[in-house]
mmCIF file of C-alpha atoms and ligand atoms in Angstrom:
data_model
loop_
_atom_site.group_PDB
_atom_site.id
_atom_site.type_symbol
_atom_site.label_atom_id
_atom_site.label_comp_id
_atom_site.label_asym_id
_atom_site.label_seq_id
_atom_site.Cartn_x
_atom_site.Cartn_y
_atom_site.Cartn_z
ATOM 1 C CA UNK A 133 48.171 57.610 48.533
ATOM 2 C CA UNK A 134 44.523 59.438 49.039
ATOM 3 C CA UNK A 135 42.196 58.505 46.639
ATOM 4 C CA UNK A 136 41.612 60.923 43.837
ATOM 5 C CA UNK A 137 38.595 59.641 42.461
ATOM 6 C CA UNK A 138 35.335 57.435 43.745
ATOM 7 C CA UNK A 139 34.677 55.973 40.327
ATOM 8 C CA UNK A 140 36.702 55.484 37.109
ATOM 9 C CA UNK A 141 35.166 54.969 33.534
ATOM 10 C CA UNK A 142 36.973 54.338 30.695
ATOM 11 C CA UNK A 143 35.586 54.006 27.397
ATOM 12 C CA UNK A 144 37.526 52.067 24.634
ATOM 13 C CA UNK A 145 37.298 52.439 21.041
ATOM 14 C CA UNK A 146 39.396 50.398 19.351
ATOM 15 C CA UNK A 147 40.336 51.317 15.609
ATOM 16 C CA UNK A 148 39.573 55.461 16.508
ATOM 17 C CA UNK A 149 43.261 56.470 16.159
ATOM 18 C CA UNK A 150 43.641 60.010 16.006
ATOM 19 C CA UNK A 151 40.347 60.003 13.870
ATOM 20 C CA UNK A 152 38.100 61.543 16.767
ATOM 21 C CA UNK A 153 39.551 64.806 15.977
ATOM 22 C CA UNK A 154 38.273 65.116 11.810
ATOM 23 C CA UNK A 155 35.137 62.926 12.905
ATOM 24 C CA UNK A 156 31.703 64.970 14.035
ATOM 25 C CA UNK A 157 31.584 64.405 17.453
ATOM 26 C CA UNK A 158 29.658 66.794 19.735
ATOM 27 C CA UNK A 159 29.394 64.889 23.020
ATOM 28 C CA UNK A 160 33.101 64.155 22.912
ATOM 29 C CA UNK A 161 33.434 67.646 22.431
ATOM 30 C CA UNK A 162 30.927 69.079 24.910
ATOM 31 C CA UNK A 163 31.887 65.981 27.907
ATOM 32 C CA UNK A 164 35.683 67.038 27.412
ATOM 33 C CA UNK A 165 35.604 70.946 26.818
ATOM 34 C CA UNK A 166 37.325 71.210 29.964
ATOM 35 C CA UNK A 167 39.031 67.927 30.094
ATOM 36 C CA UNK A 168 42.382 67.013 28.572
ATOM 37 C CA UNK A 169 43.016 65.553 25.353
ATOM 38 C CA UNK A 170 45.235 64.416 22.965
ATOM 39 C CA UNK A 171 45.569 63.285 19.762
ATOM 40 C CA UNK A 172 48.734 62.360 19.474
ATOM 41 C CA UNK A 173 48.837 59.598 21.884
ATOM 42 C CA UNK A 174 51.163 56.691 21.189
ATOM 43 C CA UNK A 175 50.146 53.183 20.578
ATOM 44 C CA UNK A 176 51.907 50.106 21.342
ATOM 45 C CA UNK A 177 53.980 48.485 18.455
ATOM 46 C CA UNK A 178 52.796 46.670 17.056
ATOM 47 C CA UNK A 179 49.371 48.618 16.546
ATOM 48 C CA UNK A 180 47.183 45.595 17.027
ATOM 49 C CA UNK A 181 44.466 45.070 19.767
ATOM 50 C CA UNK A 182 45.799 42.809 22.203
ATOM 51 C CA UNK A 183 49.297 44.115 22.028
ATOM 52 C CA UNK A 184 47.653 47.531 22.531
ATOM 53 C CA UNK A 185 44.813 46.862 25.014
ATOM 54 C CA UNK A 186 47.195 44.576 27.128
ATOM 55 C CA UNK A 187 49.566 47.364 27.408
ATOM 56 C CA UNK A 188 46.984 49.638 28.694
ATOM 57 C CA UNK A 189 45.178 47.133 30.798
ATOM 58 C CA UNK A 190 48.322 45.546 32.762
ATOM 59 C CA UNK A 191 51.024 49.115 32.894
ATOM 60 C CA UNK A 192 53.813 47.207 30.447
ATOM 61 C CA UNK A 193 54.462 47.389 27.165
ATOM 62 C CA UNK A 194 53.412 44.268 24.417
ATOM 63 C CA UNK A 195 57.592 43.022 24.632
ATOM 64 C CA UNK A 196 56.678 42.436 28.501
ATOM 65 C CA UNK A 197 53.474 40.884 28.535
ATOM 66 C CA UNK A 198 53.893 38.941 25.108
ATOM 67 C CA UNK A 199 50.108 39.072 24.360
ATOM 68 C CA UNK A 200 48.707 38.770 20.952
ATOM 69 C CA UNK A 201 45.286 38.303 19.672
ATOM 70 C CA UNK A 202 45.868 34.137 19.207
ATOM 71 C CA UNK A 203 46.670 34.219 22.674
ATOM 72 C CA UNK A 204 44.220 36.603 24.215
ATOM 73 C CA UNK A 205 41.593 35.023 22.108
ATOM 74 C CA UNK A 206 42.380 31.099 23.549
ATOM 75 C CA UNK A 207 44.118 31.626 26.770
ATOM 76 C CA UNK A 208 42.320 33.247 29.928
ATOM 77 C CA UNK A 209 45.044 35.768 31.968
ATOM 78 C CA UNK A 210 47.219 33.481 34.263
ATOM 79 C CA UNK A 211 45.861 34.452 37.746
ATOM 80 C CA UNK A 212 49.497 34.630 38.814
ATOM 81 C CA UNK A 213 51.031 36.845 36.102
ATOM 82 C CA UNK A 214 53.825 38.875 37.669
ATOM 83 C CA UNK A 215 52.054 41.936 35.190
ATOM 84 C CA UNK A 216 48.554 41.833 37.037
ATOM 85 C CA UNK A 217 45.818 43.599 35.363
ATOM 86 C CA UNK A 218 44.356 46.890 36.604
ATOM 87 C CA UNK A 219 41.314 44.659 37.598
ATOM 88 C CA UNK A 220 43.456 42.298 40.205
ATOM 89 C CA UNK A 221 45.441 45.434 41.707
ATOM 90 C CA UNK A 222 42.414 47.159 42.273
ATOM 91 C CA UNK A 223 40.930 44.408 44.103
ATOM 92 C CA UNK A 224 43.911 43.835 46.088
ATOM 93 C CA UNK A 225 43.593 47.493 47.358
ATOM 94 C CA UNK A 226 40.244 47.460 48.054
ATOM 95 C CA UNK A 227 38.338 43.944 48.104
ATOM 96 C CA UNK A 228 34.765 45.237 48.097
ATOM 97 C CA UNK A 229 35.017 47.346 45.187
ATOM 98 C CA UNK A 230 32.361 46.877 42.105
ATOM 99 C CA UNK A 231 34.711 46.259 38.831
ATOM 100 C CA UNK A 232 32.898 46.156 35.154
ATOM 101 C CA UNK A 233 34.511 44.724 31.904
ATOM 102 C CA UNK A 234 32.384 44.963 29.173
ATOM 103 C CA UNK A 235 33.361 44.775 26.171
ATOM 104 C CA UNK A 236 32.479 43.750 22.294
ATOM 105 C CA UNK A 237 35.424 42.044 21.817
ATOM 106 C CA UNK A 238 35.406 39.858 24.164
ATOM 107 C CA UNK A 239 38.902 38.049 24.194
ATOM 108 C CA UNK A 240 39.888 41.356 26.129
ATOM 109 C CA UNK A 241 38.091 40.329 29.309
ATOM 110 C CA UNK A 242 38.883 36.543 28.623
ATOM 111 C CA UNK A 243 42.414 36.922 27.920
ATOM 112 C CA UNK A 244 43.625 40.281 29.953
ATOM 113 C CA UNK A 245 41.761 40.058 32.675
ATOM 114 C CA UNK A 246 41.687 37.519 35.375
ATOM 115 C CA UNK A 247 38.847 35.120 35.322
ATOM 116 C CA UNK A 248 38.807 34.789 39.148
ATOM 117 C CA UNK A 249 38.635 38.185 41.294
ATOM 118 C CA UNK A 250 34.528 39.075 41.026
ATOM 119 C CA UNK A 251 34.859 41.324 37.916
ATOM 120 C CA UNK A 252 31.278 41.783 36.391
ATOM 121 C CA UNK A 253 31.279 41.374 32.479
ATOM 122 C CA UNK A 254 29.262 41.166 29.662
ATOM 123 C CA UNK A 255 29.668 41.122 26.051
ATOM 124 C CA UNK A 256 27.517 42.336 23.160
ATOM 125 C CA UNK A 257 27.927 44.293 19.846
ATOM 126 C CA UNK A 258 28.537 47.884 20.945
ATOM 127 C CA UNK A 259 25.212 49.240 20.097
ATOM 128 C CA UNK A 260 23.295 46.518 22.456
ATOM 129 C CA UNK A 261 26.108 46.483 24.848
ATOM 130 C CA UNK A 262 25.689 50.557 26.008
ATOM 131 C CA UNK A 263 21.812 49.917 27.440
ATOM 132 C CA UNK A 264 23.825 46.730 29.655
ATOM 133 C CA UNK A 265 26.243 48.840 30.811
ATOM 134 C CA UNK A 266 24.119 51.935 31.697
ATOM 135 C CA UNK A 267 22.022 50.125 33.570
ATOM 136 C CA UNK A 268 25.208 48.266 35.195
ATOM 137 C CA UNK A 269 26.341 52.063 35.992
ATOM 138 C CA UNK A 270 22.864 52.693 37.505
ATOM 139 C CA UNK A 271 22.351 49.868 39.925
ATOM 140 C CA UNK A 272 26.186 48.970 40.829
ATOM 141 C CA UNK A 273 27.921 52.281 40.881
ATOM 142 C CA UNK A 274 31.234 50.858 39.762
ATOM 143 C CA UNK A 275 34.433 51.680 40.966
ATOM 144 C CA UNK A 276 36.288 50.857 37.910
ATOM 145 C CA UNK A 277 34.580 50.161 34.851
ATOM 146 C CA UNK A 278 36.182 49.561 31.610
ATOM 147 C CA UNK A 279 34.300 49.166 28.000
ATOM 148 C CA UNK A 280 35.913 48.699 24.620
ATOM 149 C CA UNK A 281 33.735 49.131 21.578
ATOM 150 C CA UNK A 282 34.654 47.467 18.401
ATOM 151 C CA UNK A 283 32.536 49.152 15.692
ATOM 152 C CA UNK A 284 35.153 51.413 14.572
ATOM 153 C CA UNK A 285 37.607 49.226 13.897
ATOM 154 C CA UNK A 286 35.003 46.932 11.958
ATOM 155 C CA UNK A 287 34.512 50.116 9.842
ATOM 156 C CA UNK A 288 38.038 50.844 8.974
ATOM 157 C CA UNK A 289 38.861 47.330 8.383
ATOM 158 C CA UNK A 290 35.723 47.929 5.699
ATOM 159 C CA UNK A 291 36.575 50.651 4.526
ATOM 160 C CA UNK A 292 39.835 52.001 5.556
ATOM 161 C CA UNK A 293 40.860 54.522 8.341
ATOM 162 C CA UNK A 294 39.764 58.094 8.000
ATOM 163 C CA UNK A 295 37.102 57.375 5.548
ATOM 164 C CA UNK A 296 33.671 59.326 5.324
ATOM 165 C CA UNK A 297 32.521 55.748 6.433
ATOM 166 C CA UNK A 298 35.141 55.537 9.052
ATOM 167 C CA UNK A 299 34.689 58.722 10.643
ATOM 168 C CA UNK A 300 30.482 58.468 10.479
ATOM 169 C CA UNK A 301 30.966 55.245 12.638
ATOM 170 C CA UNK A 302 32.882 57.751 15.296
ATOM 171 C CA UNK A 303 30.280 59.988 15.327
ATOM 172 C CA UNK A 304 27.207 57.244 15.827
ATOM 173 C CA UNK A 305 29.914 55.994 18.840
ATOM 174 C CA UNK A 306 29.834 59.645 19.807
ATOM 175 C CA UNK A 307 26.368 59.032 21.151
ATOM 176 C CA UNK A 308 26.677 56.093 22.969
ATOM 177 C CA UNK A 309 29.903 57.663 24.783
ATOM 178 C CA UNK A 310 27.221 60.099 25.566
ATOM 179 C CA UNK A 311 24.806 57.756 27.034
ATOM 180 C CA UNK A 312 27.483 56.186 29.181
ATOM 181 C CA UNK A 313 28.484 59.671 30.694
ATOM 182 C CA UNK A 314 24.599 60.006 31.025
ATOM 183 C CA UNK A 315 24.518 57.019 32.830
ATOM 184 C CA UNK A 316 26.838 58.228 35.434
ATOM 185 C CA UNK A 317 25.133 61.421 36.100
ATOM 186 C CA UNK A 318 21.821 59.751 36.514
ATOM 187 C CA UNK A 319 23.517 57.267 39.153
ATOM 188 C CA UNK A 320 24.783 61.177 40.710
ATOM 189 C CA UNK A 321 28.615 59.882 40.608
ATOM 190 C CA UNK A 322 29.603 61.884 37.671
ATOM 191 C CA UNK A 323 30.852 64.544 39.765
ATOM 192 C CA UNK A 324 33.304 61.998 41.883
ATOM 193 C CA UNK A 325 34.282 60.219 38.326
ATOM 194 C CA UNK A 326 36.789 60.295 35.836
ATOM 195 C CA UNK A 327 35.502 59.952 32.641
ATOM 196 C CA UNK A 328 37.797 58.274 30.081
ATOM 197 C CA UNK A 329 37.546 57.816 26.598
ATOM 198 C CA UNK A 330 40.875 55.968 24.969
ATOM 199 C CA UNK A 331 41.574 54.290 21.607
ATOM 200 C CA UNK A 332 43.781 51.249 21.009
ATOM 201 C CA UNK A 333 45.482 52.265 17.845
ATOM 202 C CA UNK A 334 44.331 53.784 14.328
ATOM 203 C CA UNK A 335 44.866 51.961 11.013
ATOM 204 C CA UNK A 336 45.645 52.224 7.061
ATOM 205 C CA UNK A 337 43.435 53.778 3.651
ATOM 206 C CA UNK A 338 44.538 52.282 1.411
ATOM 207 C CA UNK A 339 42.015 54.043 -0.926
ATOM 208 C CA UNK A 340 40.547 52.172 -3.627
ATOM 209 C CA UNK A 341 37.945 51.948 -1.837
ATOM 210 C CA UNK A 342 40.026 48.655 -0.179
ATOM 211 C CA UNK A 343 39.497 48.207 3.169
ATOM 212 C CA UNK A 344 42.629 49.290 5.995
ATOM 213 C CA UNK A 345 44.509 47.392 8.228
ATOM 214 C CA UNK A 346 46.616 47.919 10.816
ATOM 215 C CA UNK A 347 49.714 46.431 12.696
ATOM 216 C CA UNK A 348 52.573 48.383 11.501
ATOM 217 C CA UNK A 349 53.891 52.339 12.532
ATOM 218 C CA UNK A 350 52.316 54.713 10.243
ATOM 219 C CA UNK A 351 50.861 57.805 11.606
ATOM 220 C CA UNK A 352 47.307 56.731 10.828
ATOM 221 C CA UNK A 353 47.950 53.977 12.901
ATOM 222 C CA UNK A 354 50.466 54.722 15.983
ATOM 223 C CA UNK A 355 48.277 58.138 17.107
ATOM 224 C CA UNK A 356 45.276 57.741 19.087
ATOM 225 C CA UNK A 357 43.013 59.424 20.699
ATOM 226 C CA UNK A 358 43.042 59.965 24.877
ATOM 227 C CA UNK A 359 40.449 62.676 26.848
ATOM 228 C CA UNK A 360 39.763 62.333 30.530
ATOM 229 C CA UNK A 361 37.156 64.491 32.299
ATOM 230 C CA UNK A 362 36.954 65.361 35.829
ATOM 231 C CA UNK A 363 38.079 67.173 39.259
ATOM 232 C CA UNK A 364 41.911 68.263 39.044
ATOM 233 C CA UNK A 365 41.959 67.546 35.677
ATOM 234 C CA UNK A 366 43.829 70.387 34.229
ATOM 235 C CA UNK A 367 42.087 71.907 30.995
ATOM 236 C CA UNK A 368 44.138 71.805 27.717
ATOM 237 C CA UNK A 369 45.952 69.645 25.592
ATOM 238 C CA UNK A 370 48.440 66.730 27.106
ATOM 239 C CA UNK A 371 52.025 66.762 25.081
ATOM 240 C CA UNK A 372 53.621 63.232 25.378
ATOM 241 C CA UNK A 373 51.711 60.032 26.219
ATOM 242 C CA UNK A 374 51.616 56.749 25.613
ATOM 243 C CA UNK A 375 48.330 54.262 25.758
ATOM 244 C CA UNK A 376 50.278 52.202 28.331
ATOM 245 C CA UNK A 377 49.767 55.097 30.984
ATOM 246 C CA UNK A 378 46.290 54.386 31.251
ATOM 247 C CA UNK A 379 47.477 51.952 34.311
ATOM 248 C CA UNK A 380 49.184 54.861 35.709
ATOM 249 C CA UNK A 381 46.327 57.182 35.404
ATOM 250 C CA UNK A 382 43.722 54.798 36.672
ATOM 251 C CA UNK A 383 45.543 53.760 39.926
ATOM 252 C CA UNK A 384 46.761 57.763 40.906
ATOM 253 C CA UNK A 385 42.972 58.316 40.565
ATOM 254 C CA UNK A 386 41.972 55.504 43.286
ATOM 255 C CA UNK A 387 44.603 55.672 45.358
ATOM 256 C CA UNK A 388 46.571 52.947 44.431
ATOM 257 C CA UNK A 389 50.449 52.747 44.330
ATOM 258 C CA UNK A 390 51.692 51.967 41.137
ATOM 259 C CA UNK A 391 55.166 49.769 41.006
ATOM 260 C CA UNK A 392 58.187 51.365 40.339
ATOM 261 C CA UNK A 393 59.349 52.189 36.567
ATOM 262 C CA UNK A 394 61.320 49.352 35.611
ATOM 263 C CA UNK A 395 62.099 49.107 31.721
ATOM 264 C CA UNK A 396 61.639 45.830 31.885
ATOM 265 C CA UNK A 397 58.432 45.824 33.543
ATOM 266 C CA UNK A 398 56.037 48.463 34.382
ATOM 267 C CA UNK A 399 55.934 51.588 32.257
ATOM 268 C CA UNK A 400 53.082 53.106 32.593
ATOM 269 C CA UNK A 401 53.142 57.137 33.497
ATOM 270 C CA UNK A 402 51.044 60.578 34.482
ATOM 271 C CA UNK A 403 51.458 62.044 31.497
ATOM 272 C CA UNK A 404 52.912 66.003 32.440
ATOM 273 C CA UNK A 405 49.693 68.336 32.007
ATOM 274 C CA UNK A 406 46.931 65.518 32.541
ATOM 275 C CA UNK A 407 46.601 66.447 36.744
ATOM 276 C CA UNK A 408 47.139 69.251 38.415
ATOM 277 C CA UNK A 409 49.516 67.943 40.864
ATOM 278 C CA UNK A 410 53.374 69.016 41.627
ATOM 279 C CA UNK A 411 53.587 65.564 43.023
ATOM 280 C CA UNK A 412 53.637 64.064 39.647
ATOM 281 C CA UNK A 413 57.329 62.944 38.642
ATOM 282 C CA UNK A 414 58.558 64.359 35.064
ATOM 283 C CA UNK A 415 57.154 62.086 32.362
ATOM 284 C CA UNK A 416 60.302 59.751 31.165
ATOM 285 C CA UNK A 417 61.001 58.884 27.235
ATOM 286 C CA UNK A 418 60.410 55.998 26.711
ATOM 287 C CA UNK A 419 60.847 55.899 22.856
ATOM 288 C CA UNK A 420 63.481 53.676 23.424
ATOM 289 C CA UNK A 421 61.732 50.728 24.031
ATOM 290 C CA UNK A 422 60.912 48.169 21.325
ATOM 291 C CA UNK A 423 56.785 48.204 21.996
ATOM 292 C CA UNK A 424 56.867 52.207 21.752
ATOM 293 C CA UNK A 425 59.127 52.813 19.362
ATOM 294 C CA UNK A 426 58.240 56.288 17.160
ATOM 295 C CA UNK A 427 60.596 54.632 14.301
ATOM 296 C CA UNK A 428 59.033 52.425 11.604
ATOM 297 C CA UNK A 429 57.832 49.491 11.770
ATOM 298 C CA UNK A 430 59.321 46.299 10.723
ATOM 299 C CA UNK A 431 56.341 44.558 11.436
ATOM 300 C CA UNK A 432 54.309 44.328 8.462
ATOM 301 C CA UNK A 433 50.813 45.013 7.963
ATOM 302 C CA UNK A 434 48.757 41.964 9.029
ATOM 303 C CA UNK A 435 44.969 40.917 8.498
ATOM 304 C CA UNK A 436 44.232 40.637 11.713
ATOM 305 C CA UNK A 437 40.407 41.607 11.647
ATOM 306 C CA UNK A 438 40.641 43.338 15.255
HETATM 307 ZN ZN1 ZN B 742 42.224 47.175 18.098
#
């Protein structure tokens, strides 16, 4: 499959849900005004971290890869999983390539990643982990870099989800999305990248002024926010996705073959409307299965902190 794209960046913000689009956020705005976007992405259920990032990071849903933040957070990624992470197949398609995990929370690249195929890392609080990873972008030109910042979440745990408090933490992340994208112009691969930003899952208000949580199927918590940026990226808004196809979208764009669909396996999808591409199979339901299920939630509302 000819590779799409030289570079992929994908920036994480767990906790945003939906919330990007009532937050004030003028470099989203301005990096994706002819990008695609959605709001109305699905999460994986349950909508905690690991569940969700795992999903997004390895192509199968949380009732496939069984993660959970206990595990992620105590476990490293068994080098043999049959559900390899984005990291591993990338390597295996192209062993000299420069991969970045950076991220706050840092039982992602502990416990989703595997700990033994040359992926640079780092970890820091968002805020002093953007100047790391711009000058990571700078010097090493990635091929595939993925960051997750966990302010957000921290703020609608505090909070709640959708709160002036909430929403003013999107908008300060809003400029250090910005001086990623920067980053990647300065290094002059901006025009061979595509620019990602993606959120995990949303959460709970419970007003009050009581903090939110999330973990269960509520609206504020199962939509998120997905935008990619770049060449062939069709301008407008994407109608069905779920966070999972991140895996899908990340291999099309270098090149890689994904595996086959397999219910009980790997899940991940183009969304229809994201490329511009005739080549792109019809997006599948997939409502159907447990870890994407737009029903409610039997899975109540934890206090998991991430
Ligand atoms: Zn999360």
């Amino acid at each position: 499959m000819k590779r799409k794209f030289s570079h992929v960046i994908v920036v994480g913000i767990d906790g945003a849900g939906s919330f990007f689009k009532d937050a004030d956020t003028p470099d989203f705005d301005r990096i994706f005004a002819d990008g695609a976007v959605t709001y109305d992405a699905l999460a994986s259920n349950p909508s905690i971290s690991a569940e969700c990032w795992g999903a997004m990071l390895l192509g199968v849903g949380p009732e496939v890869h069984k993660l959970n933040n206990g595990i992620v957070s105590s476990t490293p990624y068994p080098v043999d999983s049959p559900y390899p992470s984005l990291f591993r197949r990338i390597r295996e398609a192209y062993p000299d390539a420069e991969l970045g995990s950076f991220c706050d929370w840092n039982p992602i690249t502990y416990g989703i990643v595997e700990n033994n195929i040359g992926v640079s890392h780092d970890t820091a609080t968002d805020d002093e982990l953007v100047p790391v990873v711009c000058d990571y972008i700078r010097n090493k030109k990635p091929d595939f870099l993925f960051m997750q910042f966990d302010s957000v979440d921290g703020a609608g745990h505090k909070y709640g989800y959708g709160t002036a408090e909430h929403l003013k933490r999107i908008a300060e992340v809003d400029v250090l999305i910005n001086d990623v994208h920067s980053a990647a112009a300065d290094a002059g691969i901006i025009d061979d990248t595509l620019f990602i930003v993606i959120a995990d899952h949303g959460g709970t208000n419970p007003g009050n002024g009581k903090g939110g949580s999330h973990g269960g199927w509520t609206d504020g918590e199962k939509y998120v926010t997905f935008a990619a940026s770049g060449k062939g990226v069709k301008h407008g808004i994407i109608s069905e996705m779920n966070i999972r196809d991140l895996a899908a979208i990340v291999l099309y764009s270098l090149g890689i073959d994904a595996p086959e669909f397999d219910e009980q396996g790997w899940t991940a999808q183009i969304p229809d409307g994201l490329f511009d591409d005739a080549d792109i199979p019809p997006y599948r339901d997939i409502s159907h299965l447990t870890g994407a299920a737009p029903r409610i939630s039997k899975v109540p509302h934890t206090s998991e902190l991430i």
